[in-house]
Coordinates of C-alpha atoms and ligand atoms in Angstrom, one line a residue:
M1 CA -77.6 -47.0 146.1
V2 CA -75.4 -44.7 147.9
V3 CA -76.2 -44.4 151.5
Y4 CA -74.6 -41.2 153.3
T5 CA -74.6 -41.1 157.1
D6 CA -73.2 -37.6 157.5
K7 CA -73.5 -34.4 156.2
E8 CA -69.4 -33.9 155.7
S9 CA -69.9 -36.7 153.0
L10 CA -73.0 -35.8 151.6
T11 CA -72.0 -32.0 150.9
P12 CA -69.3 -32.9 148.2
F13 CA -71.5 -34.8 146.2
I14 CA -74.3 -32.2 146.4
L15 CA -72.1 -29.4 145.4
S16 CA -70.8 -31.7 142.4
K17 CA -74.2 -32.0 141.3
K18 CA -75.0 -28.6 141.3
N19 CA -71.7 -27.6 139.7
N20 CA -73.3 -29.8 136.7
S21 CA -76.4 -28.0 136.9
K22 CA -78.3 -31.0 138.0
K23 CA -81.7 -30.8 139.4
I24 CA -82.1 -31.9 143.0
G25 CA -85.3 -33.5 144.5
F26 CA -85.5 -34.3 147.9
V27 CA -87.9 -36.3 150.2
P28 CA -87.4 -35.8 154.0
T29 CA -89.1 -39.0 156.0
M30 CA -89.1 -40.5 159.3
G31 CA -88.8 -43.7 157.8
A32 CA -90.8 -46.9 158.2
L33 CA -91.5 -46.4 154.5
H34 CA -94.7 -47.2 153.2
K35 CA -96.6 -46.5 149.4
G36 CA -97.4 -43.0 150.5
H37 CA -93.5 -42.2 151.0
L38 CA -93.3 -44.2 147.8
S39 CA -95.5 -41.9 145.6
L40 CA -93.4 -38.7 146.6
V41 CA -90.1 -40.4 145.4
K42 CA -91.5 -41.2 142.4
T43 CA -92.6 -37.8 141.6
A44 CA -89.4 -36.6 142.8
L45 CA -87.7 -39.0 140.6
D46 CA -89.9 -38.1 137.3
Q47 CA -89.2 -34.4 137.9
N48 CA -85.4 -34.3 138.7
D49 CA -81.7 -35.6 138.0
V50 CA -81.0 -36.8 141.5
V51 CA -83.4 -37.6 144.3
V52 CA -82.2 -37.5 147.9
V53 CA -84.2 -39.3 150.3
S54 CA -83.5 -38.6 154.3
I55 CA -84.6 -41.0 156.8
Y56 CA -84.4 -39.3 160.2
V57 CA -86.9 -39.8 163.2
N58 CA -86.6 -36.0 164.6
P59 CA -86.8 -35.8 168.2
T60 CA -87.6 -32.1 168.6
Q61 CA -91.0 -32.2 166.9
F62 CA -92.1 -34.9 169.5
D63 CA -94.0 -33.7 172.4
N64 CA -94.3 -37.4 174.1
L65 CA -91.4 -39.0 174.8
K66 CA -93.1 -42.4 174.7
D67 CA -94.3 -42.0 171.1
L68 CA -90.7 -40.8 170.0
E69 CA -89.6 -44.2 171.7
N70 CA -91.9 -46.1 170.3
Y71 CA -92.0 -44.9 166.4
P72 CA -91.3 -47.7 164.0
R73 CA -87.6 -47.8 162.9
I74 CA -86.8 -50.5 160.1
P75 CA -83.7 -49.1 158.3
V76 CA -83.0 -52.2 156.5
K77 CA -86.3 -52.8 155.3
D78 CA -86.8 -49.2 154.2
Q79 CA -83.6 -49.5 152.1
Q80 CA -84.9 -52.4 150.4
F81 CA -88.0 -51.0 149.7
L82 CA -86.3 -47.7 148.0
E83 CA -83.6 -50.0 146.3
Q84 CA -86.5 -51.9 144.6
L85 CA -87.6 -48.7 143.2
S86 CA -84.6 -47.2 141.8
G87 CA -80.7 -47.6 142.6
D88 CA -80.3 -44.4 141.8
I89 CA -81.9 -42.7 144.8
V90 CA -79.5 -41.2 147.2
L91 CA -80.3 -42.0 150.7
Y92 CA -79.1 -39.8 153.7
V93 CA -79.3 -41.4 157.2
P94 CA -77.7 -39.0 159.8
D95 CA -77.8 -39.2 163.3
N96 CA -78.8 -36.7 166.1
K97 CA -75.2 -35.3 166.4
D98 CA -74.9 -34.9 162.2
I99 CA -77.9 -32.8 162.5
Y100 CA -77.6 -30.9 165.7
G101 CA -74.5 -31.4 167.6
R102 CA -74.5 -31.6 171.0
A103 CA -77.7 -29.7 171.5
V104 CA -81.0 -31.1 170.2
D105 CA -82.7 -28.0 170.3
S106 CA -85.8 -26.1 168.3
M107 CA -85.9 -23.2 166.9
N108 CA -88.8 -20.8 167.7
F109 CA -90.8 -20.1 164.4
R110 CA -93.7 -17.9 163.5
F111 CA -95.7 -19.0 160.9
D112 CA -98.4 -16.4 160.4
G113 CA -100.5 -18.6 162.9
L114 CA -100.6 -21.5 161.0
E115 CA -98.8 -23.0 164.1
H116 CA -101.3 -22.3 166.3
Q117 CA -104.2 -24.5 165.1
M118 CA -105.1 -28.5 165.0
E119 CA -101.8 -30.4 165.3
G120 CA -100.1 -27.2 166.7
A121 CA -102.6 -26.7 169.7
H122 CA -102.4 -30.5 170.4
R123 CA -98.6 -31.2 170.2
D124 CA -96.7 -28.6 172.2
G125 CA -93.6 -27.4 170.1
H126 CA -94.3 -29.7 167.2
F127 CA -94.1 -27.2 164.3
D128 CA -90.9 -25.6 165.9
G129 CA -89.3 -29.0 165.6
V130 CA -90.7 -29.5 162.1
G131 CA -89.4 -25.9 161.3
T132 CA -86.0 -26.6 162.6
I133 CA -85.7 -29.8 161.1
L134 CA -86.5 -28.9 157.6
T135 CA -84.3 -25.7 157.8
L136 CA -81.0 -27.9 158.8
L137 CA -82.1 -30.3 156.0
F138 CA -82.7 -27.9 153.1
E139 CA -79.1 -26.3 154.1
I140 CA -77.7 -29.6 154.0
V141 CA -79.4 -31.3 150.7
Q142 CA -79.8 -27.5 149.1
P143 CA -83.0 -28.9 146.9
D144 CA -84.5 -27.5 143.9
M145 CA -87.9 -29.3 144.8
A146 CA -88.7 -30.8 147.9
Y147 CA -92.0 -33.3 148.2
F148 CA -94.5 -33.4 151.2
G149 CA -97.9 -35.3 151.7
E150 CA -101.1 -34.0 152.0
K151 CA -101.6 -36.3 154.7
D152 CA -99.8 -33.9 156.7
F153 CA -101.6 -31.1 155.3
Q154 CA -100.9 -28.5 157.9
Q155 CA -97.4 -29.2 157.8
L156 CA -97.2 -29.0 153.8
Q157 CA -98.7 -25.3 154.5
I158 CA -96.3 -24.7 157.1
V159 CA -93.5 -25.7 154.9
R160 CA -94.8 -23.4 152.4
K161 CA -94.8 -20.4 154.9
L162 CA -91.1 -21.5 156.2
V163 CA -89.5 -21.3 152.7
E164 CA -91.6 -18.1 151.8
K165 CA -90.7 -16.5 154.8
N166 CA -87.1 -17.5 155.0
S167 CA -86.5 -16.9 151.3
I168 CA -85.0 -20.6 150.9
P169 CA -84.7 -21.4 147.1
V170 CA -86.6 -24.3 146.8
Q171 CA -90.0 -25.2 145.4
I172 CA -92.5 -27.0 147.7
I173 CA -94.7 -29.5 146.0
G174 CA -97.6 -31.1 147.8
C175 CA -98.6 -35.1 146.7
P176 CA -101.9 -36.6 147.3
I177 CA -102.7 -39.0 150.4
V178 CA -102.3 -42.5 149.5
R179 CA -104.4 -45.2 151.3
E180 CA -105.0 -48.6 152.2
N181 CA -107.8 -50.5 150.4
N182 CA -110.0 -50.1 153.1
G183 CA -109.5 -46.2 152.9
L184 CA -107.1 -45.6 155.9
A185 CA -104.5 -43.0 155.2
M186 CA -101.0 -44.7 154.8
S187 CA -99.1 -44.0 157.8
S188 CA -95.7 -45.2 159.5
R189 CA -97.7 -45.2 162.7
N190 CA -100.4 -47.7 161.0
K191 CA -97.3 -50.3 161.8
R192 CA -98.4 -50.4 165.5
L193 CA -102.0 -51.2 164.9
S194 CA -103.4 -54.4 165.6
K195 CA -105.5 -56.3 162.8
K196 CA -108.6 -55.4 164.5
E197 CA -107.6 -52.0 165.1
F198 CA -106.3 -51.6 161.5
K199 CA -109.8 -52.5 160.3
E200 CA -111.9 -50.3 162.8
A201 CA -109.6 -47.4 161.8
A202 CA -111.3 -47.3 158.4
F203 CA -114.3 -45.6 160.0
I204 CA -112.0 -42.5 160.2
Y205 CA -112.0 -42.1 156.3
E206 CA -115.8 -43.1 156.4
T207 CA -116.4 -40.3 158.6
L208 CA -114.3 -37.9 156.4
S209 CA -116.1 -39.1 153.4
E210 CA -119.6 -38.7 155.0
V211 CA -118.7 -34.9 155.6
R212 CA -117.4 -34.4 152.1
S213 CA -120.6 -35.9 150.9
K214 CA -122.9 -33.9 153.2
F215 CA -120.8 -30.5 153.3
S216 CA -122.9 -28.5 150.5
S217 CA -126.2 -29.2 152.3
T218 CA -125.4 -29.4 155.9
S219 CA -123.9 -26.2 158.3
I220 CA -120.2 -26.9 159.7
N221 CA -121.8 -26.8 163.2
K222 CA -124.2 -29.9 162.3
L223 CA -121.4 -31.7 160.7
K224 CA -119.2 -31.2 164.0
L225 CA -122.2 -32.3 165.9
L226 CA -122.4 -35.5 163.5
V227 CA -118.8 -36.3 163.7
K228 CA -118.7 -35.9 167.6
E229 CA -121.8 -38.3 167.8
R230 CA -120.3 -40.7 165.5
F231 CA -117.4 -41.3 167.8
L232 CA -118.9 -40.9 170.8
H233 CA -119.8 -44.6 171.5
H234 CA -116.8 -46.3 169.5
D235 CA -115.1 -49.0 171.0
Y236 CA -111.9 -48.8 169.6
L237 CA -111.5 -44.9 168.5
K238 CA -111.3 -41.8 170.5
L239 CA -111.8 -38.6 168.8
E240 CA -109.1 -35.7 169.6
Y241 CA -110.1 -33.3 167.3
F242 CA -112.0 -32.6 164.2
E243 CA -112.0 -29.2 162.2
I244 CA -113.5 -27.6 159.0
A245 CA -110.9 -25.0 158.4
N246 CA -109.7 -22.7 155.5
E247 CA -107.1 -24.5 153.2
S248 CA -104.8 -21.6 153.2
T249 CA -105.0 -20.1 156.6
L250 CA -106.1 -23.2 158.6
V251 CA -108.5 -21.3 160.7
P252 CA -111.4 -23.2 161.4
A253 CA -114.7 -22.1 159.9
I254 CA -118.0 -21.4 161.5
R255 CA -120.0 -20.6 158.3
K256 CA -119.1 -21.5 154.9
R257 CA -118.1 -18.4 152.4
K258 CA -118.3 -18.9 148.6
D259 CA -114.7 -17.9 147.9
N260 CA -113.1 -19.9 150.3
K261 CA -111.5 -23.6 150.1
Y262 CA -112.0 -25.9 152.9
R263 CA -110.5 -29.0 154.4
A264 CA -111.7 -31.3 157.1
F265 CA -109.1 -32.4 159.6
I266 CA -109.3 -35.2 162.1
A267 CA -107.1 -36.7 165.0
V268 CA -108.0 -39.7 166.6
H269 CA -106.6 -42.4 169.0
C270 CA -106.8 -45.7 168.3
G271 CA -105.3 -47.9 171.2
E272 CA -101.9 -46.3 171.8
V273 CA -101.6 -45.0 168.3
R274 CA -102.6 -41.4 167.3
L275 CA -103.8 -41.0 163.8
I276 CA -104.4 -38.1 161.7
D277 CA -106.2 -37.3 158.3
N278 CA -108.0 -35.0 156.1
V279 CA -109.9 -34.3 153.0
A280 CA -110.8 -31.3 150.4
L281 CA -114.3 -30.2 150.7
P282 CA -116.4 -29.8 147.8
Ligands
AMP301 P1 -93.0 -39.1 157.6 O1 -92.3 -40.3 157.3 O2 -94.2 -39.5 158.4 O3 -92.4 -38.1 158.4 O4 -93.5 -38.6 156.1 C1 -92.8 -37.9 155.1 C2 -93.5 -37.8 154.2 O5 -94.4 -38.4 153.8 C3 -94.3 -36.2 154.7 O6 -94.3 -35.6 153.6 C4 -95.7 -37.2 154.4 O7 -96.7 -36.0 154.7 C5 -95.9 -38.0 153.7 N1 -96.6 -38.9 153.8 C6 -96.9 -39.7 154.6 N2 -97.9 -40.6 154.4 C7 -98.3 -40.3 153.5 C8 -99.7 -40.6 152.7 N3 -100.6 -41.9 153.0 N4 -99.8 -40.3 151.3 C9 -98.7 -39.2 151.2 N5 -98.0 -38.9 151.5 C10 -97.8 -39.5 152.8

Protein backbone atom coordinates (compact mmCIF):
# COMPACT_ATOMS: atom_id res chain seq x y z
CA MET A 1 0.00 0.00 0.00
CA VAL A 2 1.32 3.43 -0.89
CA VAL A 3 1.04 5.92 1.96
CA TYR A 4 1.36 9.68 1.42
CA THR A 5 1.79 11.98 4.39
CA ASP A 6 1.92 15.28 2.50
CA LYS A 7 0.16 16.83 -0.45
CA GLU A 8 3.44 17.71 -2.21
CA SER A 9 4.07 14.02 -2.84
CA LEU A 10 0.42 13.04 -3.36
CA THR A 11 -0.28 15.69 -6.03
CA PRO A 12 2.08 14.36 -8.75
CA PHE A 13 0.60 10.89 -8.27
CA ILE A 14 -2.95 12.25 -8.66
CA LEU A 15 -2.00 14.30 -11.72
CA SER A 16 -0.36 11.32 -13.42
CA LYS A 17 -3.52 9.24 -12.91
CA LYS A 18 -5.75 12.05 -14.17
CA ASN A 19 -3.56 12.55 -17.23
CA ASN A 20 -4.12 8.87 -17.98
CA SER A 21 -7.90 9.34 -17.68
CA LYS A 22 -8.08 7.17 -14.56
CA LYS A 23 -11.17 7.59 -12.42
CA ILE A 24 -10.37 8.59 -8.85
CA GLY A 25 -12.62 7.58 -5.94
CA PHE A 26 -12.17 9.18 -2.53
CA VAL A 27 -13.18 8.13 0.97
CA PRO A 28 -12.41 10.77 3.63
CA THR A 29 -12.28 9.39 7.19
CA MET A 30 -11.03 10.25 10.64
CA GLY A 31 -9.60 6.76 11.14
CA ALA A 32 -10.28 4.15 13.85
CA LEU A 33 -11.68 2.28 10.90
CA HIS A 34 -14.52 -0.25 11.13
CA LYS A 35 -16.74 -2.16 8.72
CA GLY A 36 -18.84 0.95 8.04
CA HIS A 37 -15.79 2.71 6.59
CA LEU A 38 -14.85 -0.48 4.77
CA SER A 39 -18.20 -0.64 2.99
CA LEU A 40 -17.53 2.83 1.55
CA VAL A 41 -14.05 1.78 0.43
CA LYS A 42 -15.40 -1.41 -1.19
CA THR A 43 -17.99 0.57 -3.16
CA ALA A 44 -15.28 3.04 -4.22
CA LEU A 45 -13.02 0.18 -5.36
CA ASP A 46 -15.87 -1.25 -7.47
CA GLN A 47 -16.54 2.07 -9.20
CA ASN A 48 -13.08 3.64 -9.78
CA ASP A 49 -9.59 2.93 -11.14
CA VAL A 50 -7.83 4.46 -8.13
CA VAL A 51 -9.13 4.79 -4.58
CA VAL A 52 -7.70 7.32 -2.12
CA VAL A 53 -8.61 6.94 1.57
CA SER A 54 -7.68 9.82 3.85
CA ILE A 55 -7.25 9.50 7.60
CA TYR A 56 -7.22 12.83 9.36
CA VAL A 57 -8.85 13.88 12.63
CA ASN A 58 -9.91 17.39 11.64
CA PRO A 59 -9.67 19.73 14.66
CA THR A 60 -11.91 22.46 13.22
CA GLN A 61 -15.03 20.26 13.22
CA PHE A 62 -14.80 19.55 16.97
CA ASP A 63 -16.62 21.95 19.28
CA ASN A 64 -15.24 20.18 22.32
CA LEU A 65 -11.51 19.91 23.00
CA LYS A 66 -11.95 16.83 25.21
CA ASP A 67 -13.80 15.03 22.41
CA LEU A 68 -10.96 15.88 20.01
CA GLU A 69 -8.31 14.66 22.45
CA ASN A 70 -10.21 11.45 23.21
CA TYR A 71 -11.01 10.63 19.58
CA PRO A 72 -9.58 7.13 18.99
CA ARG A 73 -6.37 7.04 16.93
CA ILE A 74 -5.02 3.64 15.81
CA PRO A 75 -2.99 4.37 12.64
CA VAL A 76 -1.09 1.04 12.44
CA LYS A 77 -4.26 -1.03 12.82
CA ASP A 78 -6.06 1.20 10.30
CA GLN A 79 -3.40 0.60 7.68
CA GLN A 80 -3.49 -3.17 8.26
CA PHE A 81 -7.27 -3.13 8.05
CA LEU A 82 -7.17 -1.42 4.65
CA GLU A 83 -4.33 -3.62 3.41
CA GLN A 84 -6.45 -6.72 4.08
CA LEU A 85 -9.07 -5.30 1.73
CA SER A 86 -6.74 -4.27 -1.09
CA GLY A 87 -3.08 -3.42 -1.50
CA ASP A 88 -4.11 -1.00 -4.27
CA ILE A 89 -5.67 1.53 -1.92
CA VAL A 90 -3.78 4.81 -1.72
CA LEU A 91 -3.64 6.12 1.83
CA TYR A 92 -3.29 9.82 2.60
CA VAL A 93 -2.46 10.62 6.23
CA PRO A 94 -1.71 14.34 6.47
CA ASP A 95 -0.96 16.34 9.60
CA ASN A 96 -2.40 19.72 10.59
CA LYS A 97 0.43 21.62 8.89
CA ASP A 98 -0.06 19.83 5.58
CA ILE A 99 -3.78 20.64 5.58
CA TYR A 100 -3.94 24.06 7.22
CA GLY A 101 -0.45 25.52 7.15
CA ARG A 102 0.01 27.68 10.22
CA ALA A 103 -3.56 28.70 11.07
CA VAL A 104 -5.91 25.84 11.93
CA ASP A 105 -9.06 27.86 11.19
CA SER A 106 -12.45 27.27 9.61
CA MET A 107 -13.87 29.12 6.65
CA ASN A 108 -17.52 30.20 6.94
CA PHE A 109 -20.20 28.46 4.93
CA ARG A 110 -23.88 28.77 4.23
CA PHE A 111 -25.68 25.58 3.31
CA ASP A 112 -29.17 27.01 2.74
CA GLY A 113 -30.17 26.37 6.35
CA LEU A 114 -29.12 22.71 6.47
CA GLU A 115 -26.36 23.75 8.87
CA HIS A 116 -28.74 25.15 11.49
CA GLN A 117 -30.59 21.91 12.25
CA MET A 118 -29.73 19.08 14.65
CA GLU A 119 -25.94 18.57 14.71
CA GLY A 120 -25.51 22.19 13.61
CA ALA A 121 -27.61 23.43 16.51
CA HIS A 122 -25.83 21.23 19.06
CA ARG A 123 -22.22 21.42 17.86
CA ASP A 124 -21.04 24.99 17.41
CA GLY A 125 -19.07 25.52 14.17
CA HIS A 126 -19.13 21.82 13.32
CA PHE A 127 -20.30 22.17 9.72
CA ASP A 128 -17.94 25.09 9.03
CA GLY A 129 -15.18 22.67 10.02
CA VAL A 130 -16.61 19.92 7.83
CA GLY A 131 -17.01 22.33 4.87
CA THR A 132 -13.45 23.56 5.35
CA ILE A 133 -11.75 20.18 5.49
CA LEU A 134 -13.72 18.79 2.55
CA THR A 135 -13.06 21.85 0.40
CA LEU A 136 -9.33 21.41 1.08
CA LEU A 137 -9.33 17.64 0.61
CA PHE A 138 -11.31 17.85 -2.66
CA GLU A 139 -8.71 20.34 -3.95
CA ILE A 140 -5.86 18.00 -3.05
CA VAL A 141 -7.35 14.64 -4.14
CA GLN A 142 -9.43 15.93 -7.11
CA PRO A 143 -11.75 12.92 -7.01
CA ASP A 144 -14.36 12.02 -9.63
CA MET A 145 -16.49 10.33 -6.96
CA ALA A 146 -16.49 10.74 -3.18
CA TYR A 147 -18.19 8.39 -0.72
CA PHE A 148 -20.04 9.32 2.47
CA GLY A 149 -22.10 7.27 4.92
CA GLU A 150 -25.78 7.83 5.65
CA LYS A 151 -24.71 7.32 9.28
CA ASP A 152 -23.96 11.06 9.17
CA PHE A 153 -26.98 11.87 7.04
CA GLN A 154 -26.96 15.61 7.74
CA GLN A 155 -23.29 15.75 6.79
CA LEU A 156 -24.06 13.86 3.55
CA GLN A 157 -26.72 16.44 2.60
CA ILE A 158 -24.35 19.27 3.50
CA VAL A 159 -21.57 17.82 1.36
CA ARG A 160 -24.02 17.62 -1.56
CA LYS A 161 -24.86 21.29 -1.00
CA LEU A 162 -21.18 22.27 -0.67
CA VAL A 163 -20.36 20.66 -4.00
CA GLU A 164 -23.41 22.12 -5.75
CA LYS A 165 -22.93 25.69 -4.45
CA ASN A 166 -19.21 25.79 -5.20
CA SER A 167 -19.39 23.87 -8.49
CA ILE A 168 -16.86 21.31 -7.27
CA PRO A 169 -16.60 18.65 -10.02
CA VAL A 170 -17.17 15.56 -7.88
CA GLN A 171 -20.07 13.14 -7.66
CA ILE A 172 -21.19 12.46 -4.09
CA ILE A 173 -22.28 8.90 -3.33
CA GLY A 174 -24.28 8.12 -0.17
CA CYS A 175 -23.78 4.65 1.33
CA PRO A 176 -26.09 2.76 3.72
CA ILE A 177 -25.46 2.54 7.46
CA VAL A 178 -23.56 -0.56 8.61
CA ARG A 179 -24.66 -1.82 12.03
CA GLU A 180 -23.31 -4.06 14.77
CA ASN A 181 -25.15 -7.36 15.38
CA ASN A 182 -27.17 -5.66 18.14
CA GLY A 183 -28.30 -2.90 15.76
CA LEU A 184 -26.00 -0.14 17.05
CA ALA A 185 -24.68 1.93 14.14
CA MET A 186 -20.95 1.29 13.75
CA SER A 187 -18.86 4.27 14.80
CA SER A 188 -15.25 4.93 15.75
CA ARG A 189 -16.59 6.32 19.02
CA ASN A 190 -18.07 2.88 19.88
CA LYS A 191 -14.49 1.86 20.72
CA ARG A 192 -14.77 4.07 23.81
CA LEU A 193 -17.88 2.28 25.14
CA SER A 194 -17.56 -0.29 27.94
CA LYS A 195 -19.03 -3.76 27.26
CA LYS A 196 -22.09 -2.88 29.29
CA GLU A 197 -22.53 0.48 27.54
CA PHE A 198 -22.16 -1.16 24.12
CA LYS A 199 -24.96 -3.57 25.06
CA GLU A 200 -27.20 -0.81 26.43
CA ALA A 201 -26.62 1.41 23.38
CA ALA A 202 -28.59 -1.08 21.26
CA PHE A 203 -31.61 0.72 22.75
CA ILE A 204 -31.01 3.62 20.34
CA TYR A 205 -31.68 1.61 17.20
CA GLU A 206 -34.49 -0.30 18.96
CA THR A 207 -36.15 3.06 19.56
CA LEU A 208 -35.65 4.20 15.96
CA SER A 209 -37.07 0.90 14.73
CA GLU A 210 -40.14 1.37 16.91
CA VAL A 211 -40.58 4.88 15.49
CA ARG A 212 -40.27 3.50 11.97
CA SER A 213 -42.89 0.81 12.59
CA LYS A 214 -45.35 3.27 14.20
CA PHE A 215 -44.73 6.15 11.79
CA SER A 216 -47.71 5.57 9.47
CA SER A 217 -50.22 5.24 12.31
CA THR A 218 -48.93 7.77 14.86
CA SER A 219 -48.62 11.57 14.81
CA ILE A 220 -45.17 13.15 14.86
CA ASN A 221 -45.92 14.80 18.17
CA LYS A 222 -46.84 11.48 19.80
CA LEU A 223 -43.74 9.81 18.39
CA LYS A 224 -41.55 12.55 19.85
CA LEU A 225 -43.18 12.12 23.28
CA LEU A 226 -42.80 8.37 23.05
CA VAL A 227 -39.06 8.69 22.40
CA LYS A 228 -38.60 11.22 25.21
CA GLU A 229 -40.40 8.92 27.64
CA ARG A 230 -38.37 5.89 26.60
CA PHE A 231 -35.13 7.66 27.47
CA LEU A 232 -36.40 9.47 30.56
CA HIS A 233 -35.48 6.80 33.08
CA HIS A 234 -32.72 5.04 31.20
CA ASP A 235 -29.72 4.36 33.46
CA TYR A 236 -27.07 4.56 30.73
CA LEU A 237 -28.43 6.75 27.94
CA LYS A 238 -29.24 10.46 27.94
CA LEU A 239 -31.22 11.83 25.00
CA GLU A 240 -29.75 15.00 23.45
CA TYR A 241 -32.23 15.38 20.61
CA PHE A 242 -34.74 13.42 18.59
CA GLU A 243 -36.21 14.88 15.42
CA ILE A 244 -38.33 13.76 12.52
CA ALA A 245 -37.24 15.89 9.61
CA ASN A 246 -37.71 16.35 5.90
CA GLU A 247 -34.97 14.34 4.19
CA SER A 248 -33.90 17.09 1.79
CA THR A 249 -34.38 20.32 3.80
CA LEU A 250 -33.72 18.70 7.22
CA VAL A 251 -36.37 21.00 8.66
CA PRO A 252 -38.14 19.26 11.57
CA ALA A 253 -41.64 18.20 10.60
CA ILE A 254 -44.72 19.00 12.63
CA ARG A 255 -47.25 17.25 10.43
CA LYS A 256 -46.72 14.60 7.73
CA ARG A 257 -47.23 15.67 4.14
CA LYS A 258 -47.77 13.10 1.47
CA ASP A 259 -45.10 14.15 -1.03
CA ASN A 260 -42.31 14.53 1.52
CA LYS A 261 -39.77 11.94 2.59
CA TYR A 262 -38.88 11.86 6.27
CA ARG A 263 -36.11 10.56 8.46
CA ALA A 264 -35.81 10.16 12.21
CA PHE A 265 -32.59 11.56 13.70
CA ILE A 266 -31.23 11.01 17.18
CA ALA A 267 -28.24 12.01 19.34
CA VAL A 268 -27.65 10.28 22.65
CA HIS A 269 -24.96 10.39 25.33
CA CYS A 270 -23.78 7.05 26.66
CA GLY A 271 -21.38 7.76 29.50
CA GLU A 272 -18.78 10.10 27.97
CA VAL A 273 -19.54 9.06 24.42
CA ARG A 274 -21.90 10.93 22.11
CA LEU A 275 -23.68 8.71 19.57
CA ILE A 276 -25.84 9.65 16.57
CA ASP A 277 -28.07 7.55 14.35
CA ASN A 278 -30.94 7.91 11.89
CA VAL A 279 -33.44 5.86 9.89
CA ALA A 280 -35.54 6.48 6.80
CA LEU A 281 -39.27 6.51 7.53
CA PRO A 282 -41.86 4.77 5.35
P1 LIG B 1 -15.65 9.32 10.15
O1 LIG B 1 -14.35 8.57 10.17
O2 LIG B 1 -16.49 9.10 11.35
O3 LIG B 1 -15.48 10.76 9.77
O4 LIG B 1 -16.48 8.67 8.96
C1 LIG B 1 -15.98 8.64 7.66
C2 LIG B 1 -17.10 8.25 6.73
O5 LIG B 1 -17.58 6.96 7.07
C3 LIG B 1 -18.29 9.22 6.81
O6 LIG B 1 -18.79 9.44 5.51
C4 LIG B 1 -19.26 8.43 7.67
O7 LIG B 1 -20.61 8.78 7.42
C5 LIG B 1 -18.98 7.01 7.22
N1 LIG B 1 -19.44 6.05 8.24
C6 LIG B 1 -19.13 6.07 9.55
N2 LIG B 1 -19.78 5.09 10.20
C7 LIG B 1 -20.53 4.44 9.27
C8 LIG B 1 -21.44 3.34 9.31
N3 LIG B 1 -21.72 2.71 10.44
N4 LIG B 1 -22.02 2.95 8.16
C9 LIG B 1 -21.75 3.60 7.00
N5 LIG B 1 -20.92 4.65 6.89
C10 LIG B 1 -20.31 5.06 8.01
